[in-house]
Short mmCIF file of C-alpha atoms and ligand atoms in Angstrom, two decimals:
data_model
loop_
_atom_site.label_atom_id
_atom_site.label_comp_id
_atom_site.label_asym_id
_atom_site.label_seq_id
_atom_site.Cartn_x
_atom_site.Cartn_y
_atom_site.Cartn_z
CA MET R 260 15.86 -25.79 -15.82
CA MET R 261 11.63 -26.08 -15.70
CA LYS R 262 10.34 -22.66 -15.88
CA GLU R 263 8.94 -21.36 -12.59
CA GLU R 264 4.54 -20.84 -12.76
CA ASN R 265 3.74 -17.12 -12.68
CA ALA R 266 3.32 -15.07 -9.46
CA ALA R 267 -0.35 -15.21 -9.55
CA THR R 268 -0.75 -18.26 -9.66
CA THR R 269 1.55 -18.94 -6.85
CA THR R 270 -0.24 -16.88 -4.78
CA SER R 271 -3.04 -18.50 -5.19
CA ARG R 272 -2.16 -21.97 -5.05
CA LEU R 273 -0.45 -21.06 -1.79
CA LEU R 274 -2.99 -19.37 -0.12
CA ARG R 275 -5.26 -22.77 -0.94
CA ALA R 276 -2.39 -25.10 0.01
CA HIS R 277 -2.41 -23.54 3.37
CA ASP R 278 -5.86 -22.05 4.04
CA ILE R 279 -4.52 -18.66 4.47
CA HIS R 280 -7.07 -15.75 4.76
CA LEU R 281 -5.68 -12.74 4.17
CA LYS R 282 -5.64 -10.05 7.31
CA LYS R 283 -6.77 -6.53 6.18
CA ARG R 284 -5.29 -5.43 9.55
CA TYR R 285 -1.88 -6.27 8.54
CA GLY R 286 -2.11 -4.32 4.84
CA GLN R 287 -2.01 -7.66 3.22
CA ASN R 288 -2.28 -6.80 -0.40
CA PHE R 289 -0.01 -9.29 -2.04
CA LEU R 290 1.95 -8.58 -5.56
CA ILE R 291 0.97 -11.11 -8.27
CA ASP R 292 2.69 -9.12 -11.26
CA ASP R 293 5.80 -10.97 -12.32
CA ASN R 294 6.83 -7.67 -14.20
CA ILE R 295 6.36 -5.47 -11.28
CA LEU R 296 8.23 -7.93 -8.97
CA ASP R 297 11.34 -8.12 -11.22
CA LYS R 298 11.25 -4.28 -11.69
CA ILE R 299 11.76 -4.16 -7.76
CA VAL R 300 14.61 -6.25 -7.87
CA ALA R 301 15.96 -4.27 -10.45
CA ALA R 302 15.51 -0.82 -8.96
CA ALA R 303 16.76 -2.12 -5.75
CA GLN R 304 19.85 -2.69 -7.77
CA ILE R 305 20.81 -6.26 -5.74
CA ASP R 306 24.70 -7.55 -6.39
CA SER R 307 25.73 -11.12 -5.64
CA ALA R 308 27.48 -9.61 -2.59
CA ASP R 309 24.71 -8.39 -0.94
CA ALA R 310 22.38 -8.99 2.22
CA VAL R 311 18.91 -8.22 1.86
CA ILE R 312 16.32 -7.45 4.45
CA GLU R 313 12.81 -7.80 3.19
CA ILE R 314 10.45 -6.57 5.48
CA GLY R 315 6.87 -8.15 5.02
CA PRO R 316 7.25 -10.87 3.04
CA GLY R 317 3.90 -12.22 2.83
CA ILE R 318 4.27 -15.43 0.89
CA GLY R 319 7.23 -14.66 -0.67
CA ALA R 320 6.53 -13.53 -4.11
CA LEU R 321 9.58 -10.70 -3.95
CA THR R 322 11.87 -12.75 -1.29
CA ALA R 323 12.24 -15.38 -4.23
CA ARG R 324 13.74 -12.77 -6.57
CA LEU R 325 15.67 -11.16 -4.14
CA ALA R 326 17.04 -14.62 -2.96
CA ASP R 327 17.90 -15.28 -6.97
CA ALA R 328 20.02 -12.28 -6.52
CA ALA R 329 21.38 -11.81 -3.54
CA TYR R 330 24.22 -13.40 -1.14
CA GLY R 331 21.12 -13.82 1.76
CA VAL R 332 17.80 -12.48 2.43
CA THR R 333 16.27 -12.40 5.86
CA ALA R 334 12.60 -11.37 5.27
CA VAL R 335 10.76 -10.67 8.42
CA GLU R 336 7.41 -11.16 8.87
CA ILE R 337 4.75 -10.47 11.54
CA ASP R 338 1.99 -12.60 10.97
CA GLU R 339 2.36 -15.99 11.79
CA SER R 340 0.10 -17.69 9.83
CA LEU R 341 2.59 -17.27 6.49
CA ILE R 342 5.33 -18.52 8.48
CA PRO R 343 4.76 -21.93 7.23
CA ALA R 344 3.99 -21.17 3.68
CA LEU R 345 7.11 -19.23 3.80
CA THR R 346 9.41 -21.77 5.49
CA GLU R 347 7.98 -24.45 2.88
CA ARG R 348 8.51 -22.32 0.03
CA PHE R 349 12.07 -21.55 0.83
CA ALA R 350 13.13 -25.00 2.38
CA ASP R 351 16.11 -25.78 -0.40
CA ARG R 352 17.05 -22.25 -0.18
CA PRO R 353 19.54 -21.62 2.19
CA ASN R 354 20.06 -17.92 1.41
CA VAL R 355 16.76 -17.41 2.87
CA THR R 356 15.87 -16.83 6.42
CA ILE R 357 12.55 -16.29 7.88
CA HIS R 358 12.04 -14.35 10.73
CA CYS R 359 8.84 -13.60 12.56
CA GLY R 360 8.17 -10.30 14.44
CA ASP R 361 6.86 -6.68 14.11
CA ILE R 362 9.94 -5.08 12.01
CA LEU R 363 9.28 -1.96 14.69
CA LYS R 364 9.93 -4.32 17.57
CA THR R 365 13.26 -6.46 15.85
CA ASN R 366 16.74 -5.92 16.85
CA LEU R 367 18.06 -5.95 13.35
CA ALA R 368 21.53 -5.28 14.48
CA ALA R 369 21.20 -8.85 15.68
CA LEU R 370 19.59 -10.10 12.90
CA THR R 371 21.81 -8.98 10.56
CA ALA R 372 25.29 -9.88 12.36
CA PRO R 373 25.75 -13.10 10.52
CA TYR R 374 26.49 -11.14 7.44
CA GLY R 375 29.33 -9.15 8.88
CA ASP R 376 30.65 -6.04 6.30
CA ARG R 377 28.43 -7.04 3.57
CA PRO R 378 26.42 -4.12 2.03
CA LEU R 379 22.95 -4.08 3.19
CA LYS R 380 20.00 -3.42 1.44
CA ILE R 381 16.30 -3.12 2.67
CA VAL R 382 13.72 -3.74 0.48
CA ALA R 383 9.88 -3.57 1.61
CA ASN R 384 6.52 -3.39 0.11
CA LEU R 385 4.99 -2.38 3.04
CA PRO R 386 1.26 -1.91 4.45
CA TYR R 387 0.75 1.89 4.09
CA TYR R 388 0.18 2.67 7.52
CA ILE R 389 3.46 1.81 8.83
CA THR R 390 5.77 3.01 6.09
CA THR R 391 6.36 6.42 7.60
CA PRO R 392 7.35 4.93 10.95
CA VAL R 393 9.49 2.41 9.39
CA VAL R 394 11.31 4.50 6.96
CA MET R 395 11.74 6.88 10.14
CA ALA R 396 12.91 4.16 12.28
CA LEU R 397 15.49 2.74 9.59
CA LEU R 398 16.64 6.71 8.66
CA GLU R 399 17.67 7.35 12.23
CA GLY R 400 18.12 3.93 13.76
CA ASP R 401 21.78 2.36 14.09
CA ILE R 402 22.41 0.01 11.55
CA THR R 403 24.17 0.67 8.58
CA TRP R 404 22.53 0.07 5.36
CA SER R 405 23.25 1.07 1.61
CA SER R 406 19.71 1.63 0.42
CA ILE R 407 16.41 1.33 1.08
CA THR R 408 13.70 0.43 -1.62
CA VAL R 409 10.34 0.51 -0.66
CA MET R 410 6.53 0.23 -2.40
CA VAL R 411 4.75 3.24 -0.92
CA GLN R 412 1.53 5.21 -1.58
CA LYS R 413 2.02 7.41 -4.31
CA GLU R 414 1.64 10.59 -2.08
CA VAL R 415 4.03 9.43 0.53
CA ALA R 416 6.45 9.14 -2.55
CA GLU R 417 5.79 13.08 -3.37
CA ARG R 418 6.07 13.80 0.34
CA MET R 419 9.61 12.18 0.29
CA GLN R 420 10.73 14.37 -2.53
CA ALA R 421 8.62 17.44 -1.85
CA GLY R 422 10.39 20.30 -1.35
CA PRO R 423 10.09 23.85 0.68
CA GLY R 424 6.83 25.69 0.35
CA SER R 425 4.58 22.74 -0.99
CA LYS R 426 1.83 20.91 1.18
CA ALA R 427 3.49 17.92 0.82
CA TYR R 428 6.61 19.33 2.34
CA GLY R 429 7.60 18.12 5.92
CA ALA R 430 9.28 16.32 8.66
CA LEU R 431 9.44 12.80 6.46
CA SER R 432 10.69 14.96 3.26
CA LEU R 433 13.84 16.52 5.63
CA ALA R 434 14.43 13.51 7.10
CA VAL R 435 14.74 11.40 3.77
CA GLN R 436 16.58 14.36 2.17
CA TYR R 437 18.97 14.88 4.72
CA TYR R 438 20.08 11.16 5.19
CA THR R 439 19.64 9.89 1.49
CA THR R 440 19.21 10.70 -1.83
CA ALA R 441 15.50 9.60 -3.11
CA ASN R 442 15.11 8.17 -6.38
CA LEU R 443 11.93 7.62 -8.02
CA GLN R 444 11.51 4.25 -9.88
CA PHE R 445 8.05 3.67 -11.47
CA THR R 446 4.88 3.77 -10.26
CA VAL R 447 2.34 0.66 -9.72
CA SER R 448 -1.33 -0.04 -10.41
CA PRO R 449 -3.82 -1.16 -7.82
CA ASN R 450 -4.53 -4.09 -10.87
CA CYS R 451 -1.00 -5.72 -10.06
CA PHE R 452 -2.09 -6.65 -6.12
CA VAL R 453 -4.44 -8.85 -4.90
CA PRO R 454 -6.82 -7.69 -3.21
CA ARG R 455 -6.63 -4.52 -5.03
CA PRO R 456 -5.41 -1.48 -2.89
CA ALA R 457 -7.85 1.68 -3.16
CA VAL R 458 -4.63 3.83 -4.09
CA SER R 459 -1.84 3.90 -6.82
CA SER R 460 1.31 2.83 -5.34
CA ALA R 461 4.98 3.97 -6.38
CA VAL R 462 8.57 2.09 -5.76
CA ILE R 463 11.10 4.72 -4.47
CA ARG R 464 14.91 3.91 -3.66
CA LEU R 465 16.78 5.90 -1.14
CA ASP R 466 20.46 6.03 -1.65
CA VAL R 467 22.39 6.53 1.68
CA GLY R 468 24.13 9.91 1.42
CA PRO R 469 26.96 11.20 3.15
CA ARG R 470 25.64 12.59 6.58
CA ARG R 471 26.50 16.33 7.35
CA MET R 472 26.42 16.45 11.28
CA THR R 473 28.90 14.35 12.94
CA ASP R 474 27.55 15.29 16.43
CA VAL R 475 24.39 12.84 17.65
CA GLY R 476 23.37 15.75 19.80
CA MET R 477 23.44 18.40 17.34
CA GLU R 478 21.10 15.52 14.84
CA ARG R 479 18.69 15.49 17.81
CA MET R 480 18.44 19.22 18.44
CA MET R 481 17.71 19.42 14.60
CA PHE R 482 15.01 16.75 14.38
CA GLY R 483 13.52 18.32 17.60
CA ILE R 484 13.16 21.57 15.53
CA ILE R 485 11.75 20.25 12.67
CA ARG R 486 9.35 18.05 14.41
CA ALA R 487 8.23 21.13 16.42
CA ALA R 488 7.91 23.33 13.39
CA PHE R 489 5.78 20.81 11.55
CA ASN R 490 3.77 19.58 14.04
CA ARG R 491 2.36 23.45 14.05
CA ARG R 492 3.35 24.50 10.44
CA ARG R 493 0.27 27.03 10.21
CA LYS R 494 2.07 29.19 12.71
CA THR R 495 5.69 30.80 12.65
CA MET R 496 8.43 28.66 13.18
CA VAL R 497 9.43 31.01 16.32
CA ASN R 498 5.84 30.23 17.89
CA ALA R 499 5.78 26.56 16.62
CA VAL R 500 9.04 25.58 18.17
CA CYS R 501 9.89 28.18 21.23
CA LYS R 502 6.56 28.62 22.41
CA SER R 503 4.76 24.93 22.17
CA GLY R 504 7.15 23.91 24.97
CA ALA R 505 8.33 21.01 22.54
CA THR R 506 11.65 22.42 22.74
CA ASP R 507 14.06 24.33 25.02
CA ILE R 508 15.18 26.55 22.34
CA THR R 509 14.63 30.60 23.28
CA VAL R 510 12.96 33.39 21.02
CA ALA R 511 16.03 35.37 21.08
CA GLU R 512 17.97 32.60 19.74
CA LEU R 513 16.04 31.05 17.22
CA THR R 514 15.43 34.71 15.96
CA ALA R 515 18.62 35.32 15.54
CA ALA R 516 19.64 31.77 13.76
CA LEU R 517 16.79 32.69 11.40
CA ALA R 518 18.30 36.68 10.70
CA ALA R 519 21.97 34.50 10.17
CA VAL R 520 20.27 32.20 7.56
CA GLY R 521 18.45 35.47 5.67
CA TYR R 522 15.04 35.01 7.17
CA PRO R 523 12.53 37.09 9.05
CA ALA R 524 11.36 36.66 12.56
CA ASN R 525 7.52 35.61 11.19
CA VAL R 526 9.06 32.94 8.64
CA ARG R 527 6.99 29.52 9.01
CA GLY R 528 8.91 25.99 9.26
CA GLU R 529 7.64 24.66 5.69
CA MET R 530 9.87 27.74 3.53
CA LEU R 531 13.22 26.31 5.17
CA THR R 532 15.47 23.78 3.18
CA SER R 533 17.46 20.84 4.40
CA ALA R 534 20.24 22.83 4.52
CA ASP R 535 18.49 25.63 6.28
CA TYR R 536 17.21 23.81 9.06
CA GLU R 537 21.33 22.63 9.63
CA ALA R 538 22.66 26.19 9.40
CA VAL R 539 19.81 27.29 11.91
CA THR R 540 20.81 24.08 14.44
CA ARG R 541 24.89 24.90 14.03
CA PHE R 542 24.08 28.50 14.75
CA ILE R 543 22.29 27.71 17.87
CA SER R 544 24.97 25.06 19.00
CA GLU R 545 27.71 27.68 18.12
CA LYS R 546 26.11 30.31 20.14
CA ARG R 547 25.62 27.88 23.09
CA GLY R 548 29.14 27.03 23.25
CA TYR R 549 28.81 23.78 21.68
CA ASP R 550 31.89 22.75 19.65
CA GLY R 551 30.03 20.83 16.99
CA ARG R 552 32.08 17.34 18.06
CA SER R 553 31.04 14.23 18.94
CA SER R 554 32.65 13.39 22.44
N1 SAM I 623 5.72 -8.49 0.42
C1 SAM I 623 4.77 -9.25 -0.63
C2 SAM I 623 4.21 -9.13 -1.80
O1 SAM I 623 5.08 -8.04 -1.94
O2 SAM I 623 3.27 -9.62 -2.21
C3 SAM I 623 3.65 -9.03 0.69
C4 SAM I 623 3.22 -7.42 1.09
S1 SAM I 623 1.88 -6.98 1.88
C5 SAM I 623 1.61 -5.26 1.02
C6 SAM I 623 2.78 -6.58 3.66
C7 SAM I 623 3.23 -7.77 4.66
O3 SAM I 623 3.95 -6.88 5.39
C8 SAM I 623 2.19 -8.31 4.92
O4 SAM I 623 3.09 -9.97 4.61
C9 SAM I 623 2.44 -8.22 6.32
O5 SAM I 623 1.66 -9.64 6.95
C10 SAM I 623 3.63 -7.75 6.86
N2 SAM I 623 3.59 -6.92 7.57
C11 SAM I 623 2.58 -5.72 8.22
N3 SAM I 623 3.12 -5.46 9.36
C12 SAM I 623 4.26 -5.85 9.59
C13 SAM I 623 4.86 -5.47 10.55
N4 SAM I 623 5.11 -4.58 11.76
N5 SAM I 623 6.63 -6.18 10.46
C14 SAM I 623 6.61 -6.98 9.76
N6 SAM I 623 5.73 -7.49 8.67
C15 SAM I 623 4.65 -6.74 8.58
#
């Protein structure tokens, strides 16, 4: 088999051939390092039985490698001007489907329906400004995936793994740690992209974890408490959650729940672990006479 040209050469050839001008507003920093591209596919642990959703394929450097490893790849790209290059590149690859659209407005359940019960893995080298909303939408959304492997800004990888009391700890850390086990893979230098981004990046794989709450209402209450606590993280948790109007939880309810979990009434939300937030939520739910079972 003829050896493929390297990623840097393919990228500049396709950009020229299709007269593509990279768009800053879509965070278009394309990976041109073959070694890093291979390492992302390895980090995502793609198997020949897997279906993959790739978010933001660009002109397909990662897509091509994912398609070599997976049963099928569906790539969702927002920029219409990249679609002809992608379509041409994958014309002879029946296991690649290109979908033009905004990932935050795409019906992923419909898009992945043809894959049936195959394990679904999500892989993305996303623009940094949409990483958090996309990851949160996937964590809280209703499609069943087994892992999410994302390239993120190094600081975002740190936030995902941060623990109580640190500056990086927040709603993203708690959501990631509640729904998944985060496995940091490796860091990536700005030199591996064209154009060079201003920041260093990291690849992190989030493996789906066992959900501990079976009740959607309780989960919603817990993330309401978390969001309120971190929206005003300098205030005590009672002030942030009960006096901000963000939740219907009363001072008496939250104070009693905190005491039951072993915290004083003036604790800040950033001191509680993911398990503590669950315990606080369960306590309040049970006191309200809510049995915690889904209806
Ligand atoms: N995957 C390619 C690579 O690794 O070289 C390109 C990565 S580039 C950092 C991000 C890609 O995501 C761009 O192609 C951009 O157009 C696309 N993108 C940006 N916002 C998007 C959105 N909301 N939905 C889908 N794709 C998006």
